[in-house]
Coordinates of C-alpha atoms in Angstrom, one line a residue:
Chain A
X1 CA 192.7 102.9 59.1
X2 CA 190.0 105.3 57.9
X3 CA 187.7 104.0 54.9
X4 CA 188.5 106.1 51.8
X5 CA 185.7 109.1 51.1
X6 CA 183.9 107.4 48.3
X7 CA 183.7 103.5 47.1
X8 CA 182.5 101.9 43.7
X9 CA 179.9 99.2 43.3
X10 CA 177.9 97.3 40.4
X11 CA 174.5 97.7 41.6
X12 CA 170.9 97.5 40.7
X13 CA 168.5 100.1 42.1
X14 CA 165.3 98.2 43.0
X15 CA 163.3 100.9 44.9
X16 CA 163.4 104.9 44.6
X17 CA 161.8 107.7 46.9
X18 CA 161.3 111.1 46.1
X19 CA 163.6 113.2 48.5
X20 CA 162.7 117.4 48.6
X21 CA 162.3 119.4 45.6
X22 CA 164.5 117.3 42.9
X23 CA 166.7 115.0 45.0
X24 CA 165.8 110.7 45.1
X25 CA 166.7 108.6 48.0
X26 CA 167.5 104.8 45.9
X27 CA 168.0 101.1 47.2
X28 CA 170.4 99.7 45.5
X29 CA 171.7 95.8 45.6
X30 CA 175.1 95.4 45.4
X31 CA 177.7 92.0 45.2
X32 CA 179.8 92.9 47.7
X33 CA 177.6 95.2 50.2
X34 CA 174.4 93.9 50.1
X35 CA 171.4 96.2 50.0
X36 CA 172.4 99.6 50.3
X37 CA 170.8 103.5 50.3
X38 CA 172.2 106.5 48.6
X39 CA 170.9 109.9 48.0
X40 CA 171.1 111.6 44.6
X41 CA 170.4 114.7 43.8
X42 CA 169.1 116.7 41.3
X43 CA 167.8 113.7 39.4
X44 CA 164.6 115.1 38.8
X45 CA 166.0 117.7 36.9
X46 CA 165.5 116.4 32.8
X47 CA 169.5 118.0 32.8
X48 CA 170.4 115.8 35.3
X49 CA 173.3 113.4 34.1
X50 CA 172.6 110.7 36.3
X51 CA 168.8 110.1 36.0
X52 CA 169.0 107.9 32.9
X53 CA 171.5 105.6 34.7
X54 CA 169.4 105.4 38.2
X55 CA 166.3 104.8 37.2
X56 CA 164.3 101.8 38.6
X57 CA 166.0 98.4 37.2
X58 CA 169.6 100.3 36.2
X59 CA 172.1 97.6 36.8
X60 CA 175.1 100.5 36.4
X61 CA 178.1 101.2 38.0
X62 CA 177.9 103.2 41.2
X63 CA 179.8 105.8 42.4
X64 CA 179.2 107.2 46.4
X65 CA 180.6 109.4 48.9
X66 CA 180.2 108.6 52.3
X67 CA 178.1 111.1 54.0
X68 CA 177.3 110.8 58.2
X69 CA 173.7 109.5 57.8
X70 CA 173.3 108.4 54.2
X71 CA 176.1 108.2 50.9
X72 CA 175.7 110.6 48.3
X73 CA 175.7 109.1 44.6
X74 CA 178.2 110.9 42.9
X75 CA 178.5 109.1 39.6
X76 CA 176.3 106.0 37.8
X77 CA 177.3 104.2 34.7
X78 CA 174.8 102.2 33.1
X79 CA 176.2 98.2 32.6
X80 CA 173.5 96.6 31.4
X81 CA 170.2 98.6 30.2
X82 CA 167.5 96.0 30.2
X83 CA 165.9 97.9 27.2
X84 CA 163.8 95.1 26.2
X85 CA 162.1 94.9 29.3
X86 CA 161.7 98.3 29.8
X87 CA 159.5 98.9 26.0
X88 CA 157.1 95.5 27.5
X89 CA 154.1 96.1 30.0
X90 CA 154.6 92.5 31.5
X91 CA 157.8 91.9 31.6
X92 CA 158.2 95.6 33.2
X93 CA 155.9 94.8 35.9
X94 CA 157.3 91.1 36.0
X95 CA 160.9 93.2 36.7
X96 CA 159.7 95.4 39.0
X97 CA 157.9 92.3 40.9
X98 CA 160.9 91.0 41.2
X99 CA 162.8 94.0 43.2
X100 CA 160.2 94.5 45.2
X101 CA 160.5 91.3 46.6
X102 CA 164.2 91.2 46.5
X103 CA 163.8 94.3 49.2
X104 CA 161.3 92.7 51.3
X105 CA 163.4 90.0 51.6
X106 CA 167.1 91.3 52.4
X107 CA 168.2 93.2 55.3
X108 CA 169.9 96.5 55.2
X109 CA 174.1 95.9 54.4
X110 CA 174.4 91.9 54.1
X111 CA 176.6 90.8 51.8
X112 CA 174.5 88.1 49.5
X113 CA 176.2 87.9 46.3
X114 CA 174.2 85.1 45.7
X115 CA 170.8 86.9 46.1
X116 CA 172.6 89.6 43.3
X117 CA 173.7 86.9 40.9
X118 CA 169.6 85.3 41.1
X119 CA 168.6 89.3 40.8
X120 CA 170.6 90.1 37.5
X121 CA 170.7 86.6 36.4
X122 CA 166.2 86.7 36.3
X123 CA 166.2 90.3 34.8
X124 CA 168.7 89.0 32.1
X125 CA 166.5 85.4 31.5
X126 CA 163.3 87.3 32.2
X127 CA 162.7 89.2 28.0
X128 CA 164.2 85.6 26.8
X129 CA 162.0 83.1 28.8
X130 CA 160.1 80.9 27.0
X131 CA 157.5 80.0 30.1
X132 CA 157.9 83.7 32.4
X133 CA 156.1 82.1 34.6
X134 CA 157.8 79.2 35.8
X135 CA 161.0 81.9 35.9
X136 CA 159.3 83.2 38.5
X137 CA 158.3 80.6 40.4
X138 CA 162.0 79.8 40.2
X139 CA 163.5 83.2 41.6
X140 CA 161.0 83.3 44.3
X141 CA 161.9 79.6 45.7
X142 CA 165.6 80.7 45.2
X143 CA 165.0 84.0 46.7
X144 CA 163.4 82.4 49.6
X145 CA 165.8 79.7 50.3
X146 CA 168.9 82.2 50.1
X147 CA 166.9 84.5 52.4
X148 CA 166.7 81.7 54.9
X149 CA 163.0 80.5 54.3
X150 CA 163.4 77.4 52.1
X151 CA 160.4 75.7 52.6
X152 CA 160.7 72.0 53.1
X153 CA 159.0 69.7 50.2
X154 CA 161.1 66.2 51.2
X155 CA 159.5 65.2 54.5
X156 CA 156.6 66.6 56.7
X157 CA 157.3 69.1 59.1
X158 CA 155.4 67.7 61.9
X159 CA 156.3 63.9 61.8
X160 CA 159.5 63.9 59.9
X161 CA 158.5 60.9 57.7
X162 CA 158.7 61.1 54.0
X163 CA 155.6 62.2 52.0
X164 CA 154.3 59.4 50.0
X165 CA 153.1 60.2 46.2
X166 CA 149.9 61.4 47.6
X167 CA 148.0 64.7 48.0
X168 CA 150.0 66.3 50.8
X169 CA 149.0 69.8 51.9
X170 CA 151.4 72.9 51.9
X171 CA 151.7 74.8 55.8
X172 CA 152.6 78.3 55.2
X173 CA 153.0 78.7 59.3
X174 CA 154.6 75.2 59.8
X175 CA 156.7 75.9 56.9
X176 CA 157.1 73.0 54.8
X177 CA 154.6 70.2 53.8
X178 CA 152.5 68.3 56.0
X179 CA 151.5 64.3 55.3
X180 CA 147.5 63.6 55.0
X181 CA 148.0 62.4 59.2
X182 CA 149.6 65.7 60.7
X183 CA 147.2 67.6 58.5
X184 CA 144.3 66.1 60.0
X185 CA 145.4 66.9 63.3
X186 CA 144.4 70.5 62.0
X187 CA 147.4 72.6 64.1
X188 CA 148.5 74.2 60.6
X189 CA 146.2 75.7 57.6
X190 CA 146.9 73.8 55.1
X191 CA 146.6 74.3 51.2
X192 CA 146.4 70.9 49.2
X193 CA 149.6 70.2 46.8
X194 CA 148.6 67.9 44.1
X195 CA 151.8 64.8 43.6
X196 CA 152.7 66.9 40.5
X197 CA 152.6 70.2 42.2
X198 CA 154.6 68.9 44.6
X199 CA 157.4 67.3 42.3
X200 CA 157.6 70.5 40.3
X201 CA 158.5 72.6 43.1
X202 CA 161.1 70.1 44.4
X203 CA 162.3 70.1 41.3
X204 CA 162.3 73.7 40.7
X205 CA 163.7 74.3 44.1
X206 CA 166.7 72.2 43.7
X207 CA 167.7 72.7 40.2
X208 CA 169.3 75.4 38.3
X209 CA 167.5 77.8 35.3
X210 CA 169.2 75.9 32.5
X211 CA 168.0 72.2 33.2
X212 CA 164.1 73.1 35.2
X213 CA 163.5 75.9 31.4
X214 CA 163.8 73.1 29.0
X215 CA 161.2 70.9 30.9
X216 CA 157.5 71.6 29.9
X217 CA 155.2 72.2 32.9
X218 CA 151.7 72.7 32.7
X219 CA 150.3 76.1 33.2
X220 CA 147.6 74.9 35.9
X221 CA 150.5 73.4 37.9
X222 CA 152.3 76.7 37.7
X223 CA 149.2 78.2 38.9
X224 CA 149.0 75.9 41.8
X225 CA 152.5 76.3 42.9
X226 CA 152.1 80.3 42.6
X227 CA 149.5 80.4 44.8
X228 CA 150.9 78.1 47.6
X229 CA 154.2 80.5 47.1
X230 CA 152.0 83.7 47.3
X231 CA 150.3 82.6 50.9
X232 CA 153.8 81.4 52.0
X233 CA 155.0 85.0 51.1
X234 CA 152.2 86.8 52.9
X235 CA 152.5 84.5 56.0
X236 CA 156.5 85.9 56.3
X237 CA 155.7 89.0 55.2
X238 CA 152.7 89.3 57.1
X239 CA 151.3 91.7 54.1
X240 CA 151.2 91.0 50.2
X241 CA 153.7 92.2 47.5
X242 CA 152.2 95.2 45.8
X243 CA 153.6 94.7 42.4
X244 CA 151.8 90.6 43.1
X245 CA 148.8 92.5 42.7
X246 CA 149.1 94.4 39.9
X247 CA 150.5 91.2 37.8
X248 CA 147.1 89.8 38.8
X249 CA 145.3 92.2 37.7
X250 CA 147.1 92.6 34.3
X251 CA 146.7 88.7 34.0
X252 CA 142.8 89.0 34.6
X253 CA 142.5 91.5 32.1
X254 CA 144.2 89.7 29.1
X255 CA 143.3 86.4 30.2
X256 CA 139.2 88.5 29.6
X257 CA 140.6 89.7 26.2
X258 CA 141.1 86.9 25.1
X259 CA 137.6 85.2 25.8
X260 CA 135.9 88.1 24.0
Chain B
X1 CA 166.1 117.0 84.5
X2 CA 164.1 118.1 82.1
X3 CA 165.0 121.3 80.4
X4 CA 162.3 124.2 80.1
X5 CA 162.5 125.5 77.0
X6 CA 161.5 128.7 76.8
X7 CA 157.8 129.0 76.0
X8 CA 156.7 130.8 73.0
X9 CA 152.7 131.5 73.5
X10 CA 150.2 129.1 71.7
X11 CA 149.5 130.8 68.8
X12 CA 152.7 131.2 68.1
X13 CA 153.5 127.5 68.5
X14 CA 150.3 126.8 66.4
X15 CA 151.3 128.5 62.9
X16 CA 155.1 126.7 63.6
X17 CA 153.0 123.5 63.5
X18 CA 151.4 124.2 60.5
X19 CA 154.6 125.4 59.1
X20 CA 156.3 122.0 59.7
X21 CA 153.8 120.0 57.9
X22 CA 153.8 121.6 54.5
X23 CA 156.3 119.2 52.4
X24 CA 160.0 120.6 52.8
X25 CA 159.8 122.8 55.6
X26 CA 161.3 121.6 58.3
X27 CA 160.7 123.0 62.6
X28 CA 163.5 125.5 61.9
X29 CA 162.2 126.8 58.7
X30 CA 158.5 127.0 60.2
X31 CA 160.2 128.9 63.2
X32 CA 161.5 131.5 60.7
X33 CA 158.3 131.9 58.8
X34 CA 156.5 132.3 61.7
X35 CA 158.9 135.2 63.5
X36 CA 158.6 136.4 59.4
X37 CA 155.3 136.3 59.7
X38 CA 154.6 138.0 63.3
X39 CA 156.8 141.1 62.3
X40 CA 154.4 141.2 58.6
X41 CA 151.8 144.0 58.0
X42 CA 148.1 143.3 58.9
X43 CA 147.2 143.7 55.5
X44 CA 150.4 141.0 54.0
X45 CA 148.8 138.6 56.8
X46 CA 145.4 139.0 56.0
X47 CA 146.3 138.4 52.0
X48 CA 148.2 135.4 52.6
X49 CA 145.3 134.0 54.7
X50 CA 142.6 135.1 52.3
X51 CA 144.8 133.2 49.2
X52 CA 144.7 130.0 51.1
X53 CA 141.3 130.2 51.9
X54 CA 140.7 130.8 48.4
X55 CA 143.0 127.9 47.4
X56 CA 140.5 125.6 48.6
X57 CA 137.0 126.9 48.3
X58 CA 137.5 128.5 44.7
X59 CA 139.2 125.5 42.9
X60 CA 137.8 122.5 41.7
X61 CA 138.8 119.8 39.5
X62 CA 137.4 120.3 35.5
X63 CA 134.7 117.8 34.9
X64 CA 136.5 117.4 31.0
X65 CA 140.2 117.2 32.0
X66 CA 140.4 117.4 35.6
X67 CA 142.4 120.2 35.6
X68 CA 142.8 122.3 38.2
X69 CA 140.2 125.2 37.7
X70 CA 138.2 128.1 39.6
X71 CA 135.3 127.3 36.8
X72 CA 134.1 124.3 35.2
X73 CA 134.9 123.7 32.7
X74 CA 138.6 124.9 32.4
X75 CA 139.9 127.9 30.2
X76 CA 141.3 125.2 27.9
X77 CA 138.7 123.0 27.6
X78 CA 136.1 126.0 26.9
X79 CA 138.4 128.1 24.5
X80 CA 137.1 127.1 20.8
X81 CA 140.6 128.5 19.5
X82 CA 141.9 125.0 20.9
X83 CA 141.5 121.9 19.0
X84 CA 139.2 119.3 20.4
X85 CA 140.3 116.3 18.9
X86 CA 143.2 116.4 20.1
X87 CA 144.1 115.4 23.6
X88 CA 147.2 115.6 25.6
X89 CA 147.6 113.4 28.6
X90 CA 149.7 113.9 31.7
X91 CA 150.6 113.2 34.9
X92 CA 149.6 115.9 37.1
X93 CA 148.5 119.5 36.9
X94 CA 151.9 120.9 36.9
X95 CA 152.6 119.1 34.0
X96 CA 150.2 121.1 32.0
X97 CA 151.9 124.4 33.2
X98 CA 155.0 123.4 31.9
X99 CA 153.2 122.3 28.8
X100 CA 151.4 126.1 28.2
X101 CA 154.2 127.8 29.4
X102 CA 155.8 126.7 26.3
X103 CA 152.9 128.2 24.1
X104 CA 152.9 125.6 20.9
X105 CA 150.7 122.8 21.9
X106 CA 147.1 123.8 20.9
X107 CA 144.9 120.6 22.3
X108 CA 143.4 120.1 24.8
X109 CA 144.8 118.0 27.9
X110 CA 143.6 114.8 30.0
X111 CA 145.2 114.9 33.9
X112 CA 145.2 111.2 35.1
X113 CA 146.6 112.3 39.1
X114 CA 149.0 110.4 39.1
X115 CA 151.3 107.2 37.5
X116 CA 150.5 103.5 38.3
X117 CA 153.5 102.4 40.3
X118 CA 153.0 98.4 40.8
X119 CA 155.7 98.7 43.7
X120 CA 153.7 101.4 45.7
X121 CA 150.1 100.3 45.2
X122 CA 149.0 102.3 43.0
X123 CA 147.1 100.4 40.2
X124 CA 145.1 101.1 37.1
X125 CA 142.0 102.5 39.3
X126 CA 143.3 104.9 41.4
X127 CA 144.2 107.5 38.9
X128 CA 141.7 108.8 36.9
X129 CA 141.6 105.9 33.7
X130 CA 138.4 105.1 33.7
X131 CA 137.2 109.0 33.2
X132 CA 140.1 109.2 30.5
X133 CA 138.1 106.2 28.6
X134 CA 134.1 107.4 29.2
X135 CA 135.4 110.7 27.2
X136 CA 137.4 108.9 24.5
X137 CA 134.7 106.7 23.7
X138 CA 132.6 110.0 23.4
X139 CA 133.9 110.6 20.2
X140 CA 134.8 113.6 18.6
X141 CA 139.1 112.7 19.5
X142 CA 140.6 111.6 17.0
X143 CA 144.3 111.7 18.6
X144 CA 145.9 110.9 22.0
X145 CA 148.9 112.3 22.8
X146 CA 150.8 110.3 26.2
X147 CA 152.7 112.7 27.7
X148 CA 153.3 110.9 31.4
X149 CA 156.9 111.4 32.5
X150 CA 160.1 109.0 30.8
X151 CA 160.5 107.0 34.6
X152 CA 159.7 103.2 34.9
X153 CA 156.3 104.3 36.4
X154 CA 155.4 106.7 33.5
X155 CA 156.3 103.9 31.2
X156 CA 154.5 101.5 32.6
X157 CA 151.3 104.0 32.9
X158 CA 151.7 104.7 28.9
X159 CA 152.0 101.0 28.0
X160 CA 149.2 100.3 29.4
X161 CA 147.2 103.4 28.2
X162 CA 148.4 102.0 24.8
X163 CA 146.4 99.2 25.6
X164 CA 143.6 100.2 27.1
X165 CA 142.9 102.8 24.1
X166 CA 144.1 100.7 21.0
X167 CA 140.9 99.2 20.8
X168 CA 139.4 102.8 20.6
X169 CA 140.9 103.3 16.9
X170 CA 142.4 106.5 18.0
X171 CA 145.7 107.6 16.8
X172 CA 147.9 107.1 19.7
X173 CA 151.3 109.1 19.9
X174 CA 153.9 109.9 22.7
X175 CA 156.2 113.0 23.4
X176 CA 159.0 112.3 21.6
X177 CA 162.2 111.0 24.2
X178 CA 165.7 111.9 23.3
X179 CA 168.4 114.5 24.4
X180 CA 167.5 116.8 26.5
X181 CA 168.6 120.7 25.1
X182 CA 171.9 121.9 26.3
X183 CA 173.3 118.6 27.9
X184 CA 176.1 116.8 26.2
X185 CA 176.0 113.4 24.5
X186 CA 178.4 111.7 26.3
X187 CA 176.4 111.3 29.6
X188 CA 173.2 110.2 27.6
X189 CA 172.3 106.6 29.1
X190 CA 171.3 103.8 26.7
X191 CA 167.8 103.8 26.9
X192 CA 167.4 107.8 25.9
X193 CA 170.2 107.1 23.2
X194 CA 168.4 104.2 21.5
X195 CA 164.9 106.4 21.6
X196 CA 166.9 109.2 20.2
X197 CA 168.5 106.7 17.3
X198 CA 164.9 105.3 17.1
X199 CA 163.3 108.2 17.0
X200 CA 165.4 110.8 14.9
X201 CA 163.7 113.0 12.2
X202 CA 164.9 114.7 8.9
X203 CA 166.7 117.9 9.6

């Protein structure tokens, strides 16, 4: 049987390309078909009537057309507008932090609906978070874990004993924790997790948003866990998130602004 | 085997090169320019070469608004019939043609080369911010108009030109966002609706 000419999808476009004179290549994620491209045209044009409901961040309702090397969007209706992120610097570049690494972490046409649940479900939490932080550090342990990269916090990766309540060190390359013992053995660069630190992310990484956001954590911890989760990204990446630095550097400046 | 194609001679093959770089030309395209091209007068040759030369060594950018310009400063920035206090500030130099084209806007402009887009790179110093600030703080502005384009990058440039230039005391406004003339209402998406609704005015 053939497949029919075009196909519907909920989707959420997380990365756009300029295509020609008006025309856009997006990424989209989708439930049931993973990460997906289409081309639409014209939407450069301020008449276009599909602009508004592809930009970056549109969770909408796609319609595409199969074409032989890439699908044609042929209709978008917006589901879910985000508006309150969109009128907020940080949560803007919080969102678009977010889809960048949802496409650095997916491969082309896998179905995850999981990975598109955590993706909606973070841009929905992220205008009403109390701590936006600690959001984040959520998705990007959950992102990670669905993607196949969980890192292990129970026992260390070299010995497979349990870590005691002691300051263990963090092994991007080993993946996982590593006791005071292995460590010393120096095979793995290590970054020391602090016994909190290290009960945070296990707690982080194996609960869900409702119970882990009503739990206080302190903002150095956070800080501490981000930056163990940043050098784990770039060590699986092998290069940084783009958007990571630019939420640094909006972070410098206010945290300056508010010295003065 | 491998198939000889048949050779066209080197300069030939040169100018289709060249052709096939420029953005939207593809090697059939610069093939047809080129055979376009080799049938031309002498003299339509020689004018197309002599305006590309010129593209490059009689432009510069202003030193005011970084326009585009053949002198410095630009026509806008030196014409006194414009008003100086007021400054318009876009996204690129086509932006301001669009802008003039129209004829009402009577301010001068600021062109910041670009938009920051966190997912591509591009941050808050590698467009040109920190020359927008040095002639703010000059004095002598009184209002800034933000006039970089409605998309998440544009937004996220004018929200954080809003607070870069707050502390300035400036009047800080933005290009009104709504309907777009001669579309119909029923494809609006939310986010130009609710500016519209925000943003409507006595009639």
């Amino acid at each position: 049987m053939t497949k029919p000419r075009t196909y519907q999808t909920p989707a959420i476009v997380i990365k756009k390309t300029k295509l020609g004179e008006a025309d856009r290549i997006l990424t989209f994620y989708t439930p049931e078909l993973g990460k997906i491209q289409g081309v639409a045209k014209a939407v450069r044009k301020p008449k276009s009537k599909l602009s508004g409901h592809l930009e970056m961040l549109s969770y909408s309702l796609v319609t595409l057309a199969r074409g032989k090397n890439i699908d044609t969007v042929i209709g978008s209706q917006t589901l879910k507008p985000f508006l309150a992120i969109k009128n907020d610097l940080d949560l803007l570049s919080c969102a678009l932090y977010i889809t960048e690494m949802v496409n650095q972490f997916t491969p082309p046409e896998t179905e995850d609906p999981q990975i598109f649940n955590l993706l909606a479900f973070t841009l929905e939490q992220l205008p009403e978070a109390a701590d936006r932080e600690l959001l984040l550090r959520y998705f990007e342990l959950h992102l990670l874990r669905q993607a196949g990269y969980r890192p292990e916090l129970e026992k260390c990766v070299m010995c497979r004993k349990t870590l005691e309540t002691v300051t263990n060190s963090f092994a991007p390359s080993a993946g996982g924790m590593l006791c005071p013992s292995c460590q010393r053995l120096g095979r793995h660069y290590g970054y020391l997790l602090s016994p909190d630190g290290l009960g945070v992310m296990r707690f982080i990484q194996g609960g869900d948003w409702e119970s882990i956001s009503v739990v206080p954590v302190d903002c150095s911890t956070i800080a501490e866990i981000e930056r163990l989760i940043r050098s784990y990204i770039r060590h699986l990446l092998e290069k940084e998130i783009k958007s990571a630095l630019w939420l640094d550097s909006l972070k410098l400046e206010s945290s300056q602004s508010g010295k003065v | 085997m491998e198939k000889t194609l048949p050779q066209a001679t080197d300069a030939v093959n040169r100018l289709i090169q060249e052709f096939s770089k420029l953005p939207g030309v593809g090697p059939k395209s610069a093939q047809r320019l080129t055979y376009y091209m080799l049938r031309a007068s002498v003299e339509q040759t020689q004018a197309l070469a002599d305006a590309l030369l010129s593209l490059k060594q009689k432009t510069q950018l202003c030193s005011c608004c970084f326009n585009i310009t053949d002198t410095d400063v630009c026509q806008i920035c030196r014409n006194p019939q414009r008003n100086p206090a007021l400054v318009l500030i876009v996204e690129q130099p086509q932006d301001i043609l669009a802008l003039e084209h129209m004829g009402i806007y009577k301010g001068r402009y600021h062109v910041l080369h670009g938009a920051i887009s966190p997912t591509e790179g591009v941050g808050s110093g590698d467009i040109r911010l920190k020359e927008l600030i040095a002639r703010l703080s000059g004095g002598g502005i009184t209002e800034v108009i933000i006039g970089t384009n409605p998309t998440v990058e544009g937004e996220t440039t004018a929200m954080y030109l809003k607070r870069l230039i707050t502390p300035l005391g400036l009047r800080i406004t933005r290009l009104a966002r709504g309907l777009p003339f001669g579309t119909e209402l029923e494809y609006a998406d939310d986010v130009t609706l609710s500016r519209a609704i925000e943003g409507r005015q006595e009639f």
